[in-house]
Amino acid sequence: MQDAATGQAARLIAGGAATVAGAVLADSSIEHYRGSFENRTMVLPLVTATLSILTNGAVVAGGRPAVPKLLASWRLTAPIHVAAIGVGAVGFGFHSYNILKQPGGVTWQAIFYKAPIGAPAAMVLAGVLGSAAMTLQAGGRSLGPVPLLSGRALAGTAALGIAGSAAEAALLHFRGAYHNPAMYLAVTIPPLTALSLAGAAITGRGHPITVAALGLTAALGLIGSAFHAYGVSRNMGGWKNWRQNLVVGPPIPAPPAFTGLAIAGLGALLLMGRGRRD
């Protein structure tokens, strides 16, 4: 039978997965619109991200009557999470190929301005975290051969995701020449958070510093979106020219990936605390 701590951890992890999927949905919508949906498969991440938000939202809501039973059904949600992982992996391959096929191969110009590989990887993370949350909610103890109740595997996954998001932020902020000192926050706080969370995954013990770092990282994701929105407003025409400036300006949906992964990390720490109490 599921205990209260495990249920709360499942809701946190599902909330984190839904937030990451929301970032992917918004970011992919803008980027694929910019690409005129040239490849018909470009609509797939929008579909899987939307379904991921709905199914993870059902876990966050618990067993409340307002949640349709279909959304809480493992038979439906398991294929959705697998599809999210698959679409993310295929998207990662497409985006990598898009960079490799450019004249001169892998160049800074191609990495800066061609298909970003961060969004498809985030879709994979949303699928993995969503699968874990649904398994925990259903009373499961492992996801395939990977144990979940200790929280260590999930902490490692969240740490890897935060580190990857920080690497993408470092790349894009370097493109922006770090013209605003606040841009350094995204390449200092999240990497330190990832290291602290990775340490917790290795030792099986969380630390108040890790909790505080995850809280800062979650807040940074929301603050980053506000900064990016301000950056969009500074382009010619500002928000009156939103159709163009949303596409060419800093990506507003990207920073909340930090928020989602940090929330999932807090869920993993809760599982660790539960394990020590058993």
PDB file of C-alpha atoms in Angstrom:
ATOM      1  CA  MET A   1       0.000   0.000   0.000  1.00  0.00           C
ATOM      2  CA  GLN A   2       1.291   3.467  -0.874  1.00  0.00           C
ATOM      3  CA  ASP A   3       2.280   5.634   2.101  1.00  0.00           C
ATOM      4  CA  ALA A   4       1.695   9.382   2.288  1.00  0.00           C
ATOM      5  CA  ALA A   5       5.329  10.320   1.629  1.00  0.00           C
ATOM      6  CA  THR A   6       5.506   8.191  -1.505  1.00  0.00           C
ATOM      7  CA  GLY A   7       2.256   9.681  -2.770  1.00  0.00           C
ATOM      8  CA  GLN A   8       3.542  13.197  -2.197  1.00  0.00           C
ATOM      9  CA  ALA A   9       6.820  12.333  -3.938  1.00  0.00           C
ATOM     10  CA  ALA A  10       4.898  10.929  -6.910  1.00  0.00           C
ATOM     11  CA  ARG A  11       2.919  14.158  -7.177  1.00  0.00           C
ATOM     12  CA  LEU A  12       6.073  16.269  -7.037  1.00  0.00           C
ATOM     13  CA  ILE A  13       7.788  14.180  -9.711  1.00  0.00           C
ATOM     14  CA  ALA A  14       4.671  14.268 -11.898  1.00  0.00           C
ATOM     15  CA  GLY A  15       4.427  18.028 -11.396  1.00  0.00           C
ATOM     16  CA  GLY A  16       8.039  18.383 -12.463  1.00  0.00           C
ATOM     17  CA  ALA A  17       7.448  16.217 -15.530  1.00  0.00           C
ATOM     18  CA  ALA A  18       4.350  18.252 -16.465  1.00  0.00           C
ATOM     19  CA  THR A  19       6.320  21.497 -16.133  1.00  0.00           C
ATOM     20  CA  VAL A  20       9.118  20.182 -18.348  1.00  0.00           C
ATOM     21  CA  ALA A  21       6.554  18.965 -20.895  1.00  0.00           C
ATOM     22  CA  GLY A  22       4.908  22.402 -20.815  1.00  0.00           C
ATOM     23  CA  ALA A  23       8.246  24.042 -21.574  1.00  0.00           C
ATOM     24  CA  VAL A  24       8.771  21.622 -24.463  1.00  0.00           C
ATOM     25  CA  LEU A  25       5.264  22.270 -25.811  1.00  0.00           C
ATOM     26  CA  ALA A  26       5.670  26.046 -25.823  1.00  0.00           C
ATOM     27  CA  ASP A  27       9.251  26.011 -27.084  1.00  0.00           C
ATOM     28  CA  SER A  28       8.592  23.467 -29.837  1.00  0.00           C
ATOM     29  CA  SER A  29       5.481  25.329 -30.936  1.00  0.00           C
ATOM     30  CA  ILE A  30       7.515  28.490 -31.497  1.00  0.00           C
ATOM     31  CA  GLU A  31      10.569  26.808 -33.015  1.00  0.00           C
ATOM     32  CA  HIS A  32       8.618  24.504 -35.321  1.00  0.00           C
ATOM     33  CA  TYR A  33       6.414  27.402 -36.374  1.00  0.00           C
ATOM     34  CA  ARG A  34       9.626  29.208 -37.294  1.00  0.00           C
ATOM     35  CA  GLY A  35      10.513  26.136 -39.365  1.00  0.00           C
ATOM     36  CA  SER A  36       7.056  26.282 -41.012  1.00  0.00           C
ATOM     37  CA  PHE A  37       6.478  22.661 -39.906  1.00  0.00           C
ATOM     38  CA  GLU A  38       8.483  21.686 -42.984  1.00  0.00           C
ATOM     39  CA  ASN A  39       8.656  18.081 -41.764  1.00  0.00           C
ATOM     40  CA  ARG A  40       5.281  16.630 -40.857  1.00  0.00           C
ATOM     41  CA  THR A  41       6.790  14.859 -37.847  1.00  0.00           C
ATOM     42  CA  MET A  42       7.392  18.288 -36.295  1.00  0.00           C
ATOM     43  CA  VAL A  43       3.844  18.154 -34.931  1.00  0.00           C
ATOM     44  CA  LEU A  44       4.557  15.019 -32.860  1.00  0.00           C
ATOM     45  CA  PRO A  45       6.327  16.720 -29.915  1.00  0.00           C
ATOM     46  CA  LEU A  46       3.375  19.096 -29.600  1.00  0.00           C
ATOM     47  CA  VAL A  47       0.986  16.134 -29.331  1.00  0.00           C
ATOM     48  CA  THR A  48       3.106  14.074 -26.926  1.00  0.00           C
ATOM     49  CA  ALA A  49       3.903  17.098 -24.752  1.00  0.00           C
ATOM     50  CA  THR A  50       0.204  17.945 -24.473  1.00  0.00           C
ATOM     51  CA  LEU A  51      -0.685  14.370 -23.523  1.00  0.00           C
ATOM     52  CA  SER A  52       2.200  14.301 -21.049  1.00  0.00           C
ATOM     53  CA  ILE A  53       0.878  17.446 -19.348  1.00  0.00           C
ATOM     54  CA  LEU A  54      -2.594  15.921 -19.055  1.00  0.00           C
ATOM     55  CA  THR A  55      -1.490  12.546 -17.708  1.00  0.00           C
ATOM     56  CA  ASN A  56       1.028  13.978 -15.257  1.00  0.00           C
ATOM     57  CA  GLY A  57      -1.585  16.505 -14.183  1.00  0.00           C
ATOM     58  CA  ALA A  58      -3.841  13.568 -13.298  1.00  0.00           C
ATOM     59  CA  VAL A  59      -1.130  12.227 -10.966  1.00  0.00           C
ATOM     60  CA  VAL A  60      -0.672  15.639  -9.367  1.00  0.00           C
ATOM     61  CA  ALA A  61      -4.423  15.845  -8.768  1.00  0.00           C
ATOM     62  CA  GLY A  62      -4.409  12.447  -7.074  1.00  0.00           C
ATOM     63  CA  GLY A  63      -7.658  10.532  -7.096  1.00  0.00           C
ATOM     64  CA  ARG A  64      -9.909  13.576  -7.138  1.00  0.00           C
ATOM     65  CA  PRO A  65     -13.342  13.078  -8.704  1.00  0.00           C
ATOM     66  CA  ALA A  66     -12.734  15.882 -11.204  1.00  0.00           C
ATOM     67  CA  VAL A  67      -9.959  13.851 -12.842  1.00  0.00           C
ATOM     68  CA  PRO A  68     -11.282  11.556 -15.590  1.00  0.00           C
ATOM     69  CA  LYS A  69     -10.548   7.910 -14.831  1.00  0.00           C
ATOM     70  CA  LEU A  70      -9.141   7.493 -18.328  1.00  0.00           C
ATOM     71  CA  LEU A  71      -6.302   9.930 -17.581  1.00  0.00           C
ATOM     72  CA  ALA A  72      -5.437   8.034 -14.405  1.00  0.00           C
ATOM     73  CA  SER A  73      -5.442   4.658 -16.152  1.00  0.00           C
ATOM     74  CA  TRP A  74      -2.026   2.974 -16.349  1.00  0.00           C
ATOM     75  CA  ARG A  75      -3.056   1.297 -19.634  1.00  0.00           C
ATOM     76  CA  LEU A  76      -3.356   4.730 -21.242  1.00  0.00           C
ATOM     77  CA  THR A  77      -0.585   6.649 -19.518  1.00  0.00           C
ATOM     78  CA  ALA A  78       2.183   4.059 -19.927  1.00  0.00           C
ATOM     79  CA  PRO A  79       2.089   4.243 -23.769  1.00  0.00           C
ATOM     80  CA  ILE A  80       1.946   8.049 -23.587  1.00  0.00           C
ATOM     81  CA  HIS A  81       5.130   8.214 -21.505  1.00  0.00           C
ATOM     82  CA  VAL A  82       6.850   5.684 -23.774  1.00  0.00           C
ATOM     83  CA  ALA A  83       5.777   7.741 -26.788  1.00  0.00           C
ATOM     84  CA  ALA A  84       7.206  10.887 -25.169  1.00  0.00           C
ATOM     85  CA  ILE A  85      10.543   9.148 -24.687  1.00  0.00           C
ATOM     86  CA  GLY A  86      10.505   7.837 -28.258  1.00  0.00           C
ATOM     87  CA  VAL A  87       9.524  11.157 -29.843  1.00  0.00           C
ATOM     88  CA  GLY A  88      12.179  12.937 -27.791  1.00  0.00           C
ATOM     89  CA  ALA A  89      14.859  10.463 -28.827  1.00  0.00           C
ATOM     90  CA  VAL A  90      13.900  10.683 -32.512  1.00  0.00           C
ATOM     91  CA  GLY A  91      13.775  14.489 -32.249  1.00  0.00           C
ATOM     92  CA  PHE A  92      17.240  14.498 -30.745  1.00  0.00           C
ATOM     93  CA  GLY A  93      18.441  12.524 -33.742  1.00  0.00           C
ATOM     94  CA  PHE A  94      16.733  14.869 -36.221  1.00  0.00           C
ATOM     95  CA  HIS A  95      18.134  17.966 -34.513  1.00  0.00           C
ATOM     96  CA  SER A  96      21.629  16.471 -34.383  1.00  0.00           C
ATOM     97  CA  TYR A  97      21.423  15.572 -38.087  1.00  0.00           C
ATOM     98  CA  ASN A  98      20.228  19.106 -38.857  1.00  0.00           C
ATOM     99  CA  ILE A  99      23.457  20.430 -37.342  1.00  0.00           C
ATOM    100  CA  LEU A 100      25.730  17.793 -38.895  1.00  0.00           C
ATOM    101  CA  LYS A 101      24.436  18.317 -42.437  1.00  0.00           C
ATOM    102  CA  GLN A 102      25.316  22.024 -42.469  1.00  0.00           C
ATOM    103  CA  PRO A 103      28.220  23.142 -44.671  1.00  0.00           C
ATOM    104  CA  GLY A 104      31.348  22.683 -42.626  1.00  0.00           C
ATOM    105  CA  GLY A 105      29.644  20.228 -40.262  1.00  0.00           C
ATOM    106  CA  VAL A 106      29.589  21.055 -36.572  1.00  0.00           C
ATOM    107  CA  THR A 107      30.411  24.743 -36.259  1.00  0.00           C
ATOM    108  CA  TRP A 108      29.530  27.368 -33.674  1.00  0.00           C
ATOM    109  CA  GLN A 109      27.257  28.997 -36.230  1.00  0.00           C
ATOM    110  CA  ALA A 110      25.301  25.764 -36.707  1.00  0.00           C
ATOM    111  CA  ILE A 111      25.099  25.043 -32.981  1.00  0.00           C
ATOM    112  CA  PHE A 112      23.943  28.590 -32.203  1.00  0.00           C
ATOM    113  CA  TYR A 113      21.301  29.003 -34.876  1.00  0.00           C
ATOM    114  CA  LYS A 114      20.148  25.593 -36.102  1.00  0.00           C
ATOM    115  CA  ALA A 115      17.773  23.130 -34.429  1.00  0.00           C
ATOM    116  CA  PRO A 116      18.404  23.100 -30.657  1.00  0.00           C
ATOM    117  CA  ILE A 117      19.026  19.640 -29.232  1.00  0.00           C
ATOM    118  CA  GLY A 118      17.946  20.581 -25.711  1.00  0.00           C
ATOM    119  CA  ALA A 119      14.169  20.455 -26.271  1.00  0.00           C
ATOM    120  CA  PRO A 120      14.022  16.840 -27.547  1.00  0.00           C
ATOM    121  CA  ALA A 121      16.199  15.713 -24.635  1.00  0.00           C
ATOM    122  CA  ALA A 122      13.778  17.452 -22.262  1.00  0.00           C
ATOM    123  CA  MET A 123      10.912  15.472 -23.814  1.00  0.00           C
ATOM    124  CA  VAL A 124      12.782  12.262 -22.992  1.00  0.00           C
ATOM    125  CA  LEU A 125      13.179  13.415 -19.385  1.00  0.00           C
ATOM    126  CA  ALA A 126       9.469  14.262 -19.160  1.00  0.00           C
ATOM    127  CA  GLY A 127       8.624  10.751 -20.322  1.00  0.00           C
ATOM    128  CA  VAL A 128      11.009   9.078 -17.881  1.00  0.00           C
ATOM    129  CA  LEU A 129       9.879  11.155 -14.902  1.00  0.00           C
ATOM    130  CA  GLY A 130       6.217  10.717 -15.861  1.00  0.00           C
ATOM    131  CA  SER A 131       6.643   6.938 -16.022  1.00  0.00           C
ATOM    132  CA  ALA A 132       8.301   6.938 -12.606  1.00  0.00           C
ATOM    133  CA  ALA A 133       5.574   9.089 -11.061  1.00  0.00           C
ATOM    134  CA  MET A 134       2.798   6.893 -12.441  1.00  0.00           C
ATOM    135  CA  THR A 135       4.572   3.758 -11.216  1.00  0.00           C
ATOM    136  CA  LEU A 136       4.913   5.192  -7.714  1.00  0.00           C
ATOM    137  CA  GLN A 137       1.287   6.289  -7.671  1.00  0.00           C
ATOM    138  CA  ALA A 138       0.213   2.781  -8.692  1.00  0.00           C
ATOM    139  CA  GLY A 139       2.200   1.296  -5.800  1.00  0.00           C
ATOM    140  CA  GLY A 140       5.100   0.020  -7.882  1.00  0.00           C
ATOM    141  CA  ARG A 141       8.589  -0.201  -6.493  1.00  0.00           C
ATOM    142  CA  SER A 142      10.665  -0.102  -9.670  1.00  0.00           C
ATOM    143  CA  LEU A 143      10.576   0.991 -13.296  1.00  0.00           C
ATOM    144  CA  GLY A 144      11.861  -2.053 -15.125  1.00  0.00           C
ATOM    145  CA  PRO A 145      15.150  -2.982 -13.434  1.00  0.00           C
ATOM    146  CA  VAL A 146      15.540   0.502 -11.901  1.00  0.00           C
ATOM    147  CA  PRO A 147      14.457   0.810  -8.228  1.00  0.00           C
ATOM    148  CA  LEU A 148      12.426   3.924  -7.452  1.00  0.00           C
ATOM    149  CA  LEU A 149      11.634   3.938  -3.742  1.00  0.00           C
ATOM    150  CA  SER A 150      15.166   4.867  -2.669  1.00  0.00           C
ATOM    151  CA  GLY A 151      14.916   8.042  -4.767  1.00  0.00           C
ATOM    152  CA  ARG A 152      18.535   7.720  -5.864  1.00  0.00           C
ATOM    153  CA  ALA A 153      17.880   6.917  -9.530  1.00  0.00           C
ATOM    154  CA  LEU A 154      15.376   9.752  -9.788  1.00  0.00           C
ATOM    155  CA  ALA A 155      17.763  12.178  -8.113  1.00  0.00           C
ATOM    156  CA  GLY A 156      20.450  11.206 -10.604  1.00  0.00           C
ATOM    157  CA  THR A 157      18.038  11.694 -13.507  1.00  0.00           C
ATOM    158  CA  ALA A 158      17.010  15.146 -12.289  1.00  0.00           C
ATOM    159  CA  ALA A 159      20.659  16.101 -11.687  1.00  0.00           C
ATOM    160  CA  LEU A 160      21.579  15.047 -15.224  1.00  0.00           C
ATOM    161  CA  GLY A 161      18.670  17.048 -16.625  1.00  0.00           C
ATOM    162  CA  ILE A 162      19.597  20.177 -14.668  1.00  0.00           C
ATOM    163  CA  ALA A 163      23.221  19.868 -15.806  1.00  0.00           C
ATOM    164  CA  GLY A 164      22.121  19.491 -19.442  1.00  0.00           C
ATOM    165  CA  SER A 165      19.794  22.492 -19.207  1.00  0.00           C
ATOM    166  CA  ALA A 166      22.623  24.524 -17.679  1.00  0.00           C
ATOM    167  CA  ALA A 167      24.915  23.516 -20.552  1.00  0.00           C
ATOM    168  CA  GLU A 168      22.336  24.697 -23.094  1.00  0.00           C
ATOM    169  CA  ALA A 169      21.903  27.963 -21.174  1.00  0.00           C
ATOM    170  CA  ALA A 170      25.677  28.440 -21.151  1.00  0.00           C
ATOM    171  CA  LEU A 171      25.783  27.985 -24.923  1.00  0.00           C
ATOM    172  CA  LEU A 172      22.943  30.398 -25.680  1.00  0.00           C
ATOM    173  CA  HIS A 173      24.050  32.975 -23.125  1.00  0.00           C
ATOM    174  CA  PHE A 174      27.531  32.838 -24.661  1.00  0.00           C
ATOM    175  CA  ARG A 175      25.827  33.620 -27.984  1.00  0.00           C
ATOM    176  CA  GLY A 176      24.296  36.608 -26.226  1.00  0.00           C
ATOM    177  CA  ALA A 177      27.756  37.656 -24.966  1.00  0.00           C
ATOM    178  CA  TYR A 178      26.462  37.653 -21.370  1.00  0.00           C
ATOM    179  CA  HIS A 179      25.399  41.241 -21.929  1.00  0.00           C
ATOM    180  CA  ASN A 180      23.296  41.117 -18.738  1.00  0.00           C
ATOM    181  CA  PRO A 181      25.124  40.019 -15.556  1.00  0.00           C
ATOM    182  CA  ALA A 182      21.982  38.085 -14.535  1.00  0.00           C
ATOM    183  CA  MET A 183      22.765  35.658 -17.358  1.00  0.00           C
ATOM    184  CA  TYR A 184      25.536  34.223 -15.218  1.00  0.00           C
ATOM    185  CA  LEU A 185      22.970  32.951 -12.696  1.00  0.00           C
ATOM    186  CA  ALA A 186      21.809  30.239 -15.108  1.00  0.00           C
ATOM    187  CA  VAL A 187      25.352  28.885 -15.453  1.00  0.00           C
ATOM    188  CA  THR A 188      26.308  29.004 -11.770  1.00  0.00           C
ATOM    189  CA  ILE A 189      23.342  28.059  -9.564  1.00  0.00           C
ATOM    190  CA  PRO A 190      21.985  25.106 -11.627  1.00  0.00           C
ATOM    191  CA  PRO A 191      25.389  23.389 -12.071  1.00  0.00           C
ATOM    192  CA  LEU A 192      26.024  23.620  -8.332  1.00  0.00           C
ATOM    193  CA  THR A 193      22.527  22.276  -7.726  1.00  0.00           C
ATOM    194  CA  ALA A 194      23.175  19.396 -10.119  1.00  0.00           C
ATOM    195  CA  LEU A 195      26.399  18.536  -8.284  1.00  0.00           C
ATOM    196  CA  SER A 196      24.675  18.612  -4.894  1.00  0.00           C
ATOM    197  CA  LEU A 197      21.788  16.463  -6.157  1.00  0.00           C
ATOM    198  CA  ALA A 198      24.196  14.030  -7.808  1.00  0.00           C
ATOM    199  CA  GLY A 199      25.979  13.723  -4.467  1.00  0.00           C
ATOM    200  CA  ALA A 200      22.664  12.880  -2.828  1.00  0.00           C
ATOM    201  CA  ALA A 201      22.032  10.254  -5.511  1.00  0.00           C
ATOM    202  CA  ILE A 202      25.403   8.644  -4.820  1.00  0.00           C
ATOM    203  CA  THR A 203      25.171   8.661  -1.024  1.00  0.00           C
ATOM    204  CA  GLY A 204      21.419   8.149  -0.728  1.00  0.00           C
ATOM    205  CA  ARG A 205      21.175  11.103   1.634  1.00  0.00           C
ATOM    206  CA  GLY A 206      19.783  14.538   0.961  1.00  0.00           C
ATOM    207  CA  HIS A 207      21.067  17.680   2.664  1.00  0.00           C
ATOM    208  CA  PRO A 208      19.367  20.966   3.553  1.00  0.00           C
ATOM    209  CA  ILE A 209      21.776  22.709   1.195  1.00  0.00           C
ATOM    210  CA  THR A 210      20.508  20.526  -1.658  1.00  0.00           C
ATOM    211  CA  VAL A 211      16.922  21.391  -0.803  1.00  0.00           C
ATOM    212  CA  ALA A 212      17.766  25.108  -0.755  1.00  0.00           C
ATOM    213  CA  ALA A 213      19.659  24.837  -4.050  1.00  0.00           C
ATOM    214  CA  LEU A 214      16.706  23.096  -5.686  1.00  0.00           C
ATOM    215  CA  GLY A 215      14.405  25.830  -4.416  1.00  0.00           C
ATOM    216  CA  LEU A 216      16.686  28.493  -5.897  1.00  0.00           C
ATOM    217  CA  THR A 217      16.857  26.631  -9.200  1.00  0.00           C
ATOM    218  CA  ALA A 218      13.063  26.304  -9.344  1.00  0.00           C
ATOM    219  CA  ALA A 219      12.710  30.046  -8.736  1.00  0.00           C
ATOM    220  CA  LEU A 220      15.441  30.796 -11.267  1.00  0.00           C
ATOM    221  CA  GLY A 221      13.425  29.060 -13.981  1.00  0.00           C
ATOM    222  CA  LEU A 222      10.509  31.423 -13.456  1.00  0.00           C
ATOM    223  CA  ILE A 223      12.738  34.482 -13.103  1.00  0.00           C
ATOM    224  CA  GLY A 224      14.548  33.468 -16.299  1.00  0.00           C
ATOM    225  CA  SER A 225      11.284  33.507 -18.234  1.00  0.00           C
ATOM    226  CA  ALA A 226      10.617  37.023 -16.981  1.00  0.00           C
ATOM    227  CA  PHE A 227      14.075  38.134 -18.146  1.00  0.00           C
ATOM    228  CA  HIS A 228      13.506  36.503 -21.527  1.00  0.00           C
ATOM    229  CA  ALA A 229      10.139  38.228 -21.872  1.00  0.00           C
ATOM    230  CA  TYR A 230      11.907  41.513 -21.158  1.00  0.00           C
ATOM    231  CA  GLY A 231      14.476  40.599 -23.820  1.00  0.00           C
ATOM    232  CA  VAL A 232      11.688  40.047 -26.342  1.00  0.00           C
ATOM    233  CA  SER A 233      10.243  43.469 -25.489  1.00  0.00           C
ATOM    234  CA  ARG A 234      13.604  45.129 -26.259  1.00  0.00           C
ATOM    235  CA  ASN A 235      13.604  43.947 -29.875  1.00  0.00           C
ATOM    236  CA  MET A 236      12.395  46.358 -32.536  1.00  0.00           C
ATOM    237  CA  GLY A 237       8.646  46.814 -32.200  1.00  0.00           C
ATOM    238  CA  GLY A 238       8.537  45.097 -28.804  1.00  0.00           C
ATOM    239  CA  TRP A 239       5.404  43.128 -28.058  1.00  0.00           C
ATOM    240  CA  LYS A 240       3.532  44.940 -30.813  1.00  0.00           C
ATOM    241  CA  ASN A 241       5.698  42.929 -33.191  1.00  0.00           C
ATOM    242  CA  TRP A 242       5.283  39.740 -31.166  1.00  0.00           C
ATOM    243  CA  ARG A 243       4.910  37.424 -34.171  1.00  0.00           C
ATOM    244  CA  GLN A 244       8.506  38.081 -35.148  1.00  0.00           C
ATOM    245  CA  ASN A 245      10.065  38.886 -31.799  1.00  0.00           C
ATOM    246  CA  LEU A 246       8.846  35.709 -30.095  1.00  0.00           C
ATOM    247  CA  VAL A 247      10.653  33.755 -32.787  1.00  0.00           C
ATOM    248  CA  VAL A 248      13.920  35.697 -32.888  1.00  0.00           C
ATOM    249  CA  GLY A 249      14.105  36.785 -29.241  1.00  0.00           C
ATOM    250  CA  PRO A 250      15.304  34.798 -26.224  1.00  0.00           C
ATOM    251  CA  PRO A 251      13.136  31.686 -25.721  1.00  0.00           C
ATOM    252  CA  ILE A 252      10.615  32.470 -22.986  1.00  0.00           C
ATOM    253  CA  PRO A 253       9.539  28.822 -22.462  1.00  0.00           C
ATOM    254  CA  ALA A 254      13.058  27.438 -21.974  1.00  0.00           C
ATOM    255  CA  PRO A 255      13.954  28.476 -18.376  1.00  0.00           C
ATOM    256  CA  PRO A 256      10.987  26.679 -16.681  1.00  0.00           C
ATOM    257  CA  ALA A 257      12.705  23.397 -17.554  1.00  0.00           C
ATOM    258  CA  PHE A 258      14.925  24.244 -14.553  1.00  0.00           C
ATOM    259  CA  THR A 259      11.781  24.634 -12.447  1.00  0.00           C
ATOM    260  CA  GLY A 260      10.335  21.285 -13.476  1.00  0.00           C
ATOM    261  CA  LEU A 261      13.547  19.351 -12.936  1.00  0.00           C
ATOM    262  CA  ALA A 262      14.100  21.000  -9.557  1.00  0.00           C
ATOM    263  CA  ILE A 263      10.587  20.024  -8.440  1.00  0.00           C
ATOM    264  CA  ALA A 264      11.251  16.438  -9.534  1.00  0.00           C
ATOM    265  CA  GLY A 265      14.516  16.558  -7.583  1.00  0.00           C
ATOM    266  CA  LEU A 266      12.616  17.571  -4.451  1.00  0.00           C
ATOM    267  CA  GLY A 267      10.359  14.554  -4.989  1.00  0.00           C
ATOM    268  CA  ALA A 268      13.431  12.316  -5.177  1.00  0.00           C
ATOM    269  CA  LEU A 269      14.761  13.764  -1.905  1.00  0.00           C
ATOM    270  CA  LEU A 270      11.402  13.088  -0.281  1.00  0.00           C
ATOM    271  CA  LEU A 271      11.707   9.444  -1.305  1.00  0.00           C
ATOM    272  CA  MET A 272      15.192   9.329   0.238  1.00  0.00           C
ATOM    273  CA  GLY A 273      13.829  10.678   3.514  1.00  0.00           C
ATOM    274  CA  ARG A 274      11.022   8.143   3.409  1.00  0.00           C
ATOM    275  CA  GLY A 275      13.529   5.307   2.904  1.00  0.00           C
ATOM    276  CA  ARG A 276      15.551   6.337   5.982  1.00  0.00           C
ATOM    277  CA  ARG A 277      12.411   6.339   8.101  1.00  0.00           C
ATOM    278  CA  ASP A 278      11.405   2.796   7.061  1.00  0.00           C
TER     279      ASP A 278
END
